[in-house]
Tab-separated table of C-alpha atoms and ligand atoms in Angstrom:
chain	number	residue	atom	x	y	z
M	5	UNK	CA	22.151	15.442	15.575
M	6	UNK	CA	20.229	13.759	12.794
M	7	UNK	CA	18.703	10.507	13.902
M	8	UNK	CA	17.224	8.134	11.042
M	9	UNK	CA	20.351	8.265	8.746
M	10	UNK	CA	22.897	5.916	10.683
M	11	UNK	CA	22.055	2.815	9.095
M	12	UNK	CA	23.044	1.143	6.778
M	13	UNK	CA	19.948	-1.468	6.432
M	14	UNK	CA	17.673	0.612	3.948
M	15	UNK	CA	14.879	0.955	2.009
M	16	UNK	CA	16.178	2.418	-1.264
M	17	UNK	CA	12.694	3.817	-3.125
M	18	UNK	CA	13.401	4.958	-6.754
M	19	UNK	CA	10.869	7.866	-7.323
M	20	UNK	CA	11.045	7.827	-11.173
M	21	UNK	CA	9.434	3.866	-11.212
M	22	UNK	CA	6.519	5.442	-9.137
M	23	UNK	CA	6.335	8.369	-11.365
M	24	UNK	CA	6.426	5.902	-14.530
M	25	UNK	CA	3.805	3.938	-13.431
M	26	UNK	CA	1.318	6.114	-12.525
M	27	UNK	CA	2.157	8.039	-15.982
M	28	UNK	CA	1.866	4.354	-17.795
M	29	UNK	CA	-1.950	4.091	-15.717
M	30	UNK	CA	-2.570	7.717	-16.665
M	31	UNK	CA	-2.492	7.266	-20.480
M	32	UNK	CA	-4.802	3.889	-19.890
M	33	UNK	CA	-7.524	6.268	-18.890
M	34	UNK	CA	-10.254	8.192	-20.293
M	35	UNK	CA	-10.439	11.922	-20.498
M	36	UNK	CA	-12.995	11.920	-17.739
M	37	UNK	CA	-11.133	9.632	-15.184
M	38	UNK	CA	-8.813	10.784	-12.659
M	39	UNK	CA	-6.064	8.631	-10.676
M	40	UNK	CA	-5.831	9.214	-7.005
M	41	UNK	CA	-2.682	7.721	-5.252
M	42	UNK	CA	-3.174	5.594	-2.561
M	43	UNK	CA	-0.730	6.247	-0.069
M	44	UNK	CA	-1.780	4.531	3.104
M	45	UNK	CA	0.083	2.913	5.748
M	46	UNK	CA	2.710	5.281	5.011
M	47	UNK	CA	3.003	4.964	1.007
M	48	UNK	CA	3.090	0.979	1.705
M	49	UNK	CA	5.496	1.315	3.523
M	50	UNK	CA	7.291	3.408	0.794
M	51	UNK	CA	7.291	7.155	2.832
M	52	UNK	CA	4.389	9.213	2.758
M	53	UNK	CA	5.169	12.460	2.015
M	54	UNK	CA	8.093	11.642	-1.033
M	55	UNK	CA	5.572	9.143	-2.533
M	56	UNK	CA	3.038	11.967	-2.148
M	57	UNK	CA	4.891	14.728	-3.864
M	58	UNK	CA	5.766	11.970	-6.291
M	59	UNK	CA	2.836	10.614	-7.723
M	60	UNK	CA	1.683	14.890	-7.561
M	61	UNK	CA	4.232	15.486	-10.025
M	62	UNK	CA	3.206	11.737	-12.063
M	63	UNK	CA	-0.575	13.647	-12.619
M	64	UNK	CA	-2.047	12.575	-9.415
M	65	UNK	CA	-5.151	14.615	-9.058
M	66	UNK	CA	-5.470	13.455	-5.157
M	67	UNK	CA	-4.815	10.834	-2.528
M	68	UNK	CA	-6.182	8.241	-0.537
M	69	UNK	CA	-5.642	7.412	2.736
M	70	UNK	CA	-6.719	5.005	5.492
M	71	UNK	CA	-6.694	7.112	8.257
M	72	UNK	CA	-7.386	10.673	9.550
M	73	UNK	CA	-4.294	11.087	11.028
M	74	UNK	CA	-2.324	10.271	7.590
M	75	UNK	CA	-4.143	12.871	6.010
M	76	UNK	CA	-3.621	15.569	8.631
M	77	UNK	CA	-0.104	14.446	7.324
M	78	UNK	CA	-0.227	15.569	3.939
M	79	UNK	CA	-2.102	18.528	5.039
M	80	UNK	CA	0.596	19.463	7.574
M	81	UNK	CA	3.325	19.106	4.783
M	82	UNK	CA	1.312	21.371	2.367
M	83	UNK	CA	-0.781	18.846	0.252
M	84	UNK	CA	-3.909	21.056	-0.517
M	85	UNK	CA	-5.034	18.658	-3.082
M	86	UNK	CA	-7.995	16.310	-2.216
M	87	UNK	CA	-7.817	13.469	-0.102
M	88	UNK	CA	-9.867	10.962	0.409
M	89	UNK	CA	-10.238	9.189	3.952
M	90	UNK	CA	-11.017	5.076	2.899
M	91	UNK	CA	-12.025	3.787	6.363
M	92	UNK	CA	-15.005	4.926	8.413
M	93	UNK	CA	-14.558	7.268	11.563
M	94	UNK	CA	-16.429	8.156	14.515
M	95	UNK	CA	-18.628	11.255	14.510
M	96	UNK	CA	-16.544	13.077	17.153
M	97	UNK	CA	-13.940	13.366	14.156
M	98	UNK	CA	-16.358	14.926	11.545
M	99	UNK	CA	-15.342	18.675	12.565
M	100	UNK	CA	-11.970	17.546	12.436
M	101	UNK	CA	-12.174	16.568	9.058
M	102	UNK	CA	-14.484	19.203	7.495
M	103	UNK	CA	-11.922	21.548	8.755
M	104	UNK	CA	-8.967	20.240	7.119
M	105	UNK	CA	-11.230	19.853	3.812
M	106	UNK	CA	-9.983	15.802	4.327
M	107	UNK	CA	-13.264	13.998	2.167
M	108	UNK	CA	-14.856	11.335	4.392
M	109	UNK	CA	-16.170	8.131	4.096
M	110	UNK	CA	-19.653	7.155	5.019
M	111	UNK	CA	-20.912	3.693	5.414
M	112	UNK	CA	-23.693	4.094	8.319
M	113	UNK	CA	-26.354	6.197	9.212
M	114	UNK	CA	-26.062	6.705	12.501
M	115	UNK	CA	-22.785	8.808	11.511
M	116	UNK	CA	-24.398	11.280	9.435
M	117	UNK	CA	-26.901	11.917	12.090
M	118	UNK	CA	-24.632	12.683	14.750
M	119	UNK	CA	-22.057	14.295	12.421
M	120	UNK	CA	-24.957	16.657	11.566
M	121	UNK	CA	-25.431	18.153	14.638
M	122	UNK	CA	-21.954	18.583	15.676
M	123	UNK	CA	-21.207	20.142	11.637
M	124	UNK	CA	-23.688	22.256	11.872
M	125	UNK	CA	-22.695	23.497	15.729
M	126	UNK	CA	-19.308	24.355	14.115
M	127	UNK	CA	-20.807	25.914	11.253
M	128	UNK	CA	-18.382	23.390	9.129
M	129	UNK	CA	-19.681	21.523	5.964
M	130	UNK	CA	-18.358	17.736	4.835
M	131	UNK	CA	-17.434	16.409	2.197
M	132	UNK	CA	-19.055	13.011	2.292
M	133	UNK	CA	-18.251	9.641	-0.369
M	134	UNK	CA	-20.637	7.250	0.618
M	135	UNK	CA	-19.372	3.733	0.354
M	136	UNK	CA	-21.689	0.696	-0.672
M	137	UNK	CA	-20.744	-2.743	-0.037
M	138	UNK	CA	-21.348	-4.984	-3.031
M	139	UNK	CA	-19.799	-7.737	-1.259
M	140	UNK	CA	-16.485	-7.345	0.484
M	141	UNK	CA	-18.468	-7.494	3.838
M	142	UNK	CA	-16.404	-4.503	5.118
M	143	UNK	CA	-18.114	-1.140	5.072
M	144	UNK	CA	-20.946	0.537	3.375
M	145	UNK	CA	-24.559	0.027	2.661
M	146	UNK	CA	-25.889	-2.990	1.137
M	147	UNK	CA	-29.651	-1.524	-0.012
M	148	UNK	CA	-31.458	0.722	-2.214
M	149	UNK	CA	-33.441	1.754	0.774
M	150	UNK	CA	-30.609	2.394	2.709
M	151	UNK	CA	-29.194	4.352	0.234
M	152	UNK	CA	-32.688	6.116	-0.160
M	153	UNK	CA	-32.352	7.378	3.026
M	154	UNK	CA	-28.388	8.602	3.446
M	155	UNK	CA	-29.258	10.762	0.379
M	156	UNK	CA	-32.009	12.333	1.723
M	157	UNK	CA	-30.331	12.883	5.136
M	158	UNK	CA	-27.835	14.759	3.537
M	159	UNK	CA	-29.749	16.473	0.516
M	160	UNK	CA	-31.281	18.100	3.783
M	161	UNK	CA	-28.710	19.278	5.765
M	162	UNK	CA	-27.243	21.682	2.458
M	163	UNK	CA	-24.848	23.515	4.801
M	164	UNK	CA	-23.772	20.036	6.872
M	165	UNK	CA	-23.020	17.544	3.828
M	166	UNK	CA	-22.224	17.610	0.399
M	167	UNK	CA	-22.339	14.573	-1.762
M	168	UNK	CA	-19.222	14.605	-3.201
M	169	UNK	CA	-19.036	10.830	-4.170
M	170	UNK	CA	-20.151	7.162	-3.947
M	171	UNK	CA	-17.822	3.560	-4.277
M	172	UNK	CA	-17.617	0.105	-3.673
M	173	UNK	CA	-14.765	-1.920	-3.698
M	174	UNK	CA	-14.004	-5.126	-5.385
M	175	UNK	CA	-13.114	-8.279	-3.195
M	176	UNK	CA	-11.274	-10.161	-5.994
M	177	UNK	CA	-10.647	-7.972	-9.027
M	178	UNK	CA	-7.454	-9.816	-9.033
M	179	UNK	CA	-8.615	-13.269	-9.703
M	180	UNK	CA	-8.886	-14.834	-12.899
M	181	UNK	CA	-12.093	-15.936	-12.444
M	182	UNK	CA	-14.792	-13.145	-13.353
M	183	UNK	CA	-17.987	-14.023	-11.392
M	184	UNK	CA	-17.670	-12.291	-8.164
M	185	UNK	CA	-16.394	-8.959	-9.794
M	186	UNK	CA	-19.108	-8.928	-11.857
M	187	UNK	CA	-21.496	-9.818	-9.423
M	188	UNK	CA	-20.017	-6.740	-7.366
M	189	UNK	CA	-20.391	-4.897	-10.504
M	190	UNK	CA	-23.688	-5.359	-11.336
M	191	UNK	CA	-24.826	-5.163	-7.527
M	192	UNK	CA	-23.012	-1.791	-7.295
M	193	UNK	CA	-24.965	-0.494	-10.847
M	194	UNK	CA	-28.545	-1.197	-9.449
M	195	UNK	CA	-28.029	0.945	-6.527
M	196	UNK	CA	-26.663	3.389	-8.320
M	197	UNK	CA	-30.158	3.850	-10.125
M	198	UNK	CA	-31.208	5.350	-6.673
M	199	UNK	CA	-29.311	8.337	-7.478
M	200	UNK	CA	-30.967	11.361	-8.601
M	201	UNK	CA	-28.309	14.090	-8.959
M	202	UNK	CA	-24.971	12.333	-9.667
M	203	UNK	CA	-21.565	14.050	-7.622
M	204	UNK	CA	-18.267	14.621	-8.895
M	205	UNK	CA	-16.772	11.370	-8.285
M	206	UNK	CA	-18.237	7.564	-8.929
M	207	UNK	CA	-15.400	4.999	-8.456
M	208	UNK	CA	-15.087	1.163	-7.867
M	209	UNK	CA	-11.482	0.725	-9.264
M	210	UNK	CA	-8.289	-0.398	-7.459
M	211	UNK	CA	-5.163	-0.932	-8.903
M	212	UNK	CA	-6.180	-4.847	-10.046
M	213	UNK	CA	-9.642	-3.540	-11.302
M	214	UNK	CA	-8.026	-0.756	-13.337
M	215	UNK	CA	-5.314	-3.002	-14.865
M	216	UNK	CA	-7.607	-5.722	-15.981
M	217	UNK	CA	-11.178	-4.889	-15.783
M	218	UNK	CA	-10.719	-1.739	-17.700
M	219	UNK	CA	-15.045	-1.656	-18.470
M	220	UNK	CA	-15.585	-1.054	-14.871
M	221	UNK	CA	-15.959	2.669	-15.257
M	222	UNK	CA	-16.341	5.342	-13.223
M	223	UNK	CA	-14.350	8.675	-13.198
M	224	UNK	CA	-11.886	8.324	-10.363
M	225	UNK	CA	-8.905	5.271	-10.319
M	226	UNK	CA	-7.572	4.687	-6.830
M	227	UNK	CA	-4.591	3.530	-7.795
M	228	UNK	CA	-2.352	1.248	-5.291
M	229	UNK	CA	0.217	-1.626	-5.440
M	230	UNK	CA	0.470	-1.140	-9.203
M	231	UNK	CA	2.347	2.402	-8.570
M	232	UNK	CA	4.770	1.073	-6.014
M	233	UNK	CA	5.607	-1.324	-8.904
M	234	UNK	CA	3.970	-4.432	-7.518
M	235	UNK	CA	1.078	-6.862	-9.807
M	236	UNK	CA	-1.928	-7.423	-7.576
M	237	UNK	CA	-1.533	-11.002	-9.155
M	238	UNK	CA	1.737	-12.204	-10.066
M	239	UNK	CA	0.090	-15.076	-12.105
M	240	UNK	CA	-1.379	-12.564	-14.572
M	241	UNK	CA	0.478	-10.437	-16.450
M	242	UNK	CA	-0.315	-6.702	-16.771
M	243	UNK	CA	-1.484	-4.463	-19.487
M	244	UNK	CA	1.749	-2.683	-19.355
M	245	UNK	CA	5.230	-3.401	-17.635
M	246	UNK	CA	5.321	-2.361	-13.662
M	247	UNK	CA	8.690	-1.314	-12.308
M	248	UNK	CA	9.192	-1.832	-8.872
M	249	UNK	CA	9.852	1.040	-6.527
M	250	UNK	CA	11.508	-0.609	-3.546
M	251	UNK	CA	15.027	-2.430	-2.792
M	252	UNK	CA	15.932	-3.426	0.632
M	253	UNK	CA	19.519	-3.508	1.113
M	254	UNK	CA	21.829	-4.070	4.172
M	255	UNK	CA	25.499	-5.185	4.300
M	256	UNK	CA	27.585	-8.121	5.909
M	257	UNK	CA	28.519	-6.488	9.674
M	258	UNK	CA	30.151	-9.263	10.838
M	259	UNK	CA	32.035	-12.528	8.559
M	260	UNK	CA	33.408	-15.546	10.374
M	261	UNK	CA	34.676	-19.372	9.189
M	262	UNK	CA	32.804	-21.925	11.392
M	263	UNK	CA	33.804	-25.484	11.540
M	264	UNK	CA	32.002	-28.080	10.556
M	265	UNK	CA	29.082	-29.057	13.066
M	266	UNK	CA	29.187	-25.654	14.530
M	267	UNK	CA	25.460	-23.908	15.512
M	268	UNK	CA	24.334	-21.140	14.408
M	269	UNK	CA	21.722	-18.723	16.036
M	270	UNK	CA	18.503	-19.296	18.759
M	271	UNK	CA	17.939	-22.764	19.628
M	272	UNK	CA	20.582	-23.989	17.192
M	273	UNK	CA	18.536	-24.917	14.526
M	274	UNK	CA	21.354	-24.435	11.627
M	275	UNK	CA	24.302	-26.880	11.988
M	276	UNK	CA	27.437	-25.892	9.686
M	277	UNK	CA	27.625	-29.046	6.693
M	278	UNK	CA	30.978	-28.156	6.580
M	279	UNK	CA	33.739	-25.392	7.265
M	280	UNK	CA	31.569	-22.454	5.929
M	281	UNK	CA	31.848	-18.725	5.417
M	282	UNK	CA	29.012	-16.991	7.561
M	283	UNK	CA	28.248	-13.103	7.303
M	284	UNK	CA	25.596	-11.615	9.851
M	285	UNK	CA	23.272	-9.214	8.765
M	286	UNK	CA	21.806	-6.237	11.087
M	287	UNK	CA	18.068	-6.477	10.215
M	288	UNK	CA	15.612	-8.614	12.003
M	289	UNK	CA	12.331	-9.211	12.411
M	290	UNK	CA	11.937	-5.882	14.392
M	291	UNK	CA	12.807	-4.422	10.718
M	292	UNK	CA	9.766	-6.223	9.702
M	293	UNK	CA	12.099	-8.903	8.099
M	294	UNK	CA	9.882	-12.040	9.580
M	295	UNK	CA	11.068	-14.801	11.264
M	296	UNK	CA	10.302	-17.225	8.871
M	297	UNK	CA	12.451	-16.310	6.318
M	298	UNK	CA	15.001	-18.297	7.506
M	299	UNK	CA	16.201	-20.916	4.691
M	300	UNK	CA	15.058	-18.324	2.160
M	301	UNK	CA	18.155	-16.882	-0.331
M	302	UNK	CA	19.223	-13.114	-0.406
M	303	UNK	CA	22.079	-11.831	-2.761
M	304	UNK	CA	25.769	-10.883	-1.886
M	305	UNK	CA	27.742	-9.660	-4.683
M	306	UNK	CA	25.114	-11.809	-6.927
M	307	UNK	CA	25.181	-14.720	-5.315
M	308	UNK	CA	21.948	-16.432	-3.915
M	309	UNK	CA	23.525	-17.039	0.004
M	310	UNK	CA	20.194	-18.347	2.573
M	311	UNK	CA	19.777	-17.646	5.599
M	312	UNK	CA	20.644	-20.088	8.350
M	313	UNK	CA	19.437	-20.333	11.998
M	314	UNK	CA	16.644	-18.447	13.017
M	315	UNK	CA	16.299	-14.924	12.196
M	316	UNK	CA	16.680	-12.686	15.561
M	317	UNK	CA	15.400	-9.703	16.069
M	318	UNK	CA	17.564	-7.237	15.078
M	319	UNK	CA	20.105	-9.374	13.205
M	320	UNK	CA	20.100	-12.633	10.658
M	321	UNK	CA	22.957	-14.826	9.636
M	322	UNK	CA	23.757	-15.981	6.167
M	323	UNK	CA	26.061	-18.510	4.789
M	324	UNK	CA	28.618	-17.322	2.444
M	325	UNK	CA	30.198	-18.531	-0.906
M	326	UNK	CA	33.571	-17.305	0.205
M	327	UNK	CA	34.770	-14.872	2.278
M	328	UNK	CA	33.812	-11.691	1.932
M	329	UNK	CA	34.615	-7.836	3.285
M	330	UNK	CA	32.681	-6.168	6.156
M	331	UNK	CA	30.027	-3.853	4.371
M	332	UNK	CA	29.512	-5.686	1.383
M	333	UNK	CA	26.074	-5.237	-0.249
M	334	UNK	CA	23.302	-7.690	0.821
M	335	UNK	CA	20.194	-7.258	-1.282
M	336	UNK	CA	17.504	-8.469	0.774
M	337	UNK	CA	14.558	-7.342	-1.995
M	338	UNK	CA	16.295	-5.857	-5.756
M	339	UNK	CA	18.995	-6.472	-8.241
M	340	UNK	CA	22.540	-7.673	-7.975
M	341	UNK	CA	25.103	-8.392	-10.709
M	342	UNK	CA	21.897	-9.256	-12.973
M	343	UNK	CA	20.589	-11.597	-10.319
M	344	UNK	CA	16.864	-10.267	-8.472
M	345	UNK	CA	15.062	-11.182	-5.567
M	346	UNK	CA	11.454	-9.346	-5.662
M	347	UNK	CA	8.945	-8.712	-2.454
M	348	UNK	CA	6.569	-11.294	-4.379
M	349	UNK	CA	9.233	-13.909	-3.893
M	350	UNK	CA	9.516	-12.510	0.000
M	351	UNK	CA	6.075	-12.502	0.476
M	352	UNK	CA	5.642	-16.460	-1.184
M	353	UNK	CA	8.403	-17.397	1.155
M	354	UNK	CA	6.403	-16.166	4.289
M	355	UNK	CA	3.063	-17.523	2.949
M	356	UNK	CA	1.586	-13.620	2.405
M	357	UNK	CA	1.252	-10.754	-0.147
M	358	UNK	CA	3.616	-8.517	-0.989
M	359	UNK	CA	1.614	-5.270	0.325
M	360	UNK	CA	2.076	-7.140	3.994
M	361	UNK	CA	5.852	-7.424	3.293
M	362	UNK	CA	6.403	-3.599	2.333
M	363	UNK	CA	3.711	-1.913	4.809
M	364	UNK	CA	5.607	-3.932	7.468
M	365	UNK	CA	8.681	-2.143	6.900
M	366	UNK	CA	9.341	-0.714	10.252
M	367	UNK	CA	9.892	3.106	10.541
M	368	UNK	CA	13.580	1.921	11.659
M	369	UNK	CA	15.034	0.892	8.236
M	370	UNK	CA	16.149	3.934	6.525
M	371	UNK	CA	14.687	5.399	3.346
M	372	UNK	CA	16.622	6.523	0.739
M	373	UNK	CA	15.061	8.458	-2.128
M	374	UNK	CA	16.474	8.357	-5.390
M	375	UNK	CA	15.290	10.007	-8.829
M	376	UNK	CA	16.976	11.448	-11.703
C	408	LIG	C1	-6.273	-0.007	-0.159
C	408	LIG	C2	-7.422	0.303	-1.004
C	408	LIG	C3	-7.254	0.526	-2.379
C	408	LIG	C4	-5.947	0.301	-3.098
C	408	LIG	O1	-5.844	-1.064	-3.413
C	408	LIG	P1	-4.649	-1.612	-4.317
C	408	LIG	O2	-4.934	-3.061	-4.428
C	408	LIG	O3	-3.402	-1.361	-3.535
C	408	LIG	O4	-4.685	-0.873	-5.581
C	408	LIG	C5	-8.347	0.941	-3.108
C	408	LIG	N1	-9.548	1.109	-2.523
C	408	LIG	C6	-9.756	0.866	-1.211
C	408	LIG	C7	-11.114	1.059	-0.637
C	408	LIG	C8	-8.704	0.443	-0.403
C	408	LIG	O5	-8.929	0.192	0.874
């Protein structure tokens, strides 16, 4: 019995557009600089482990993840490339890590210190990025002093730590006004100057960094939304052309002629104008297609056909040209007879971002890989 495969409300991901834009970033960079994928919050929603192997094959020297537990995954499945850990973790997971060779990120003291003890207990050693915070307000430390004093910690505890790397990340690389990146940017330079012995990796870049702030240097890209084919910014174009990786598709499960006057859905908020075609549509907000998109347009067999009443939670209705056959196509995020609907117009519909509208894919809608 396979369970996952007996539905026909997908998530079609087309491998090739990841592997063509990381390639397309790769060929932006320097000699020295290496792309890590970012493939948290299970490839953004995009699969883990085929976006993994993916973006391997693309010339992805390593990964990013949120989360330990998402890089235990890539371990489990064979990944022995590095990964990087993004968010801070308690010390009782430092052993864990060291263990599994996953690189961890370091934003407070008190971590190292207990980390030390239990490392050196286990007779483990760390690989340790230290973050800084420039001014995203999230993680990391904010002063030379501070800084001072995690490199010391660590330059003496040899068999405990080693230095691998040091970043900050940028709280609006994707704006068109400058200021604030390169107030990050200069912030993140001074306390660099603290450093004595430099490690392998230095990095500030995201995708929106790397695609328009090119000067920002460093040796390591950790490379995003860009290689699931979406623009951190819609309103500015980028240095080369993006192809989207993900189309959500479903198909009409139920079609019925109402009469005029005739309700449709929870509390009857969509009243038929006149005798109307209406297909229903098994995904719902449980699918992580929000409630809110009701009045928003989807395609059947090209045609733009919104949704009317409310969207339940499994299900949404849709009002049809004509009448159409069960299981025709409805393309809820891609391409139909030359017509598109893209996760940027999704995500303006529900007032968001695109990232929130893949990552909130639930693990219910089926993926389907595709590459040549
Ligand atoms: C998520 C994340 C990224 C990737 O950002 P994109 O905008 O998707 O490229 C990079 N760095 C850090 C620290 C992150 O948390």
């Amino acid at each position: 019995m396979i369970i996952g495969k007996h539905r026909n409300t997908q998530a079609i991901i087309d491998l090739d557009a990841i592997k063509v834009n990381i390639q397309n970033e790769i060929k932006q960079l320097k000699q020295a600089q290496s792309l890590f994928a970012v493939v948290k919050a299970d490839a953004y929603g995009h699969g883990l482990l085929p976006v993994a192997e993916a973006a391997k094959k693309a010339g992805a020297k390593g990964f990013c993840v949120a989360v330990i537990d998402e890089a235990l995954a890539l371990r489990q499945a064979g990944f022995d490339d590095e990964i990087l850990v993004l968010g801070v973790n308690p010390a009782s997971t430092a052993v864990l890590m060291a263990q599994n060779k996953i690189t961890c990120t370091v934003g407070d003291y008190d971590f190292l210190i207990k980390a030390q003890l239990l490392l050196k207990e286990a007779k483990q050693k760390l690989l340790v990025h230290i973050a800084l915070d420039t001014g995203m307000g999230r993680i990391g430390f904010k002063t030379k002093a501070e800084l001072k004093q995690v490199l010391m910690f660590m330059q003496n505890y040899p068999q405990q730590f080693e230095f691998d790397g040091i970043f900050t990340h940028f709280a609006s690389a994707d704006s068109e006004d400058e200021t604030y990146y390169l107030q990050q940017l200069t912030k993140f330079n001074e306390l660099l100057s603290v450093i004595t012995k430099k490690p392998r990796y230095i990095h500030v870049a995201n995708s929106a960094a790397s695609l328009w702030h090119r000067k920002c240097g460093g040796n390591m890209i950790r490379f995003g939304i860009a290689m699931y084919g979406l623009n951190p910014n819609s309103k500015i174009n980028t240095p080369f052309e993006l192809k989207p990786a993900l189309s959500l598709v479903s198909e009409l499960a139920a079609v019925k002629k109402v009469t005029k006057g005739e309700a449709i859905g929870y509390g009857s908020t969509y009243r038929a104008k006149e005798d109307e075609w209406i297909g229903t549509v098994p995904i719902g907000y449980a699918d992580g297609w929000l409630r809110r998109m009701q009045g928003f347009k989807v395609l059947v067999d090209g045609h733009y056909c919104e949704i009317v009443g409310r969207v339940c939670m499994d299900q949404m209705m849709i009002r049809l040209p004509k009448r159409y056959d069960l299981e025709t196509r409805v393309t809820l995020i891609g391409e139909d007879h030359g017509n598109e609907v893209t996760a940027q117009d999704v995500a303006d519909y529900a007032q968001t971002i695109h990232y929130e509208i893949t990552c909130g894919l639930a693990p219910r809608v089926t993926r389907l890989y595709k590459s040549k």
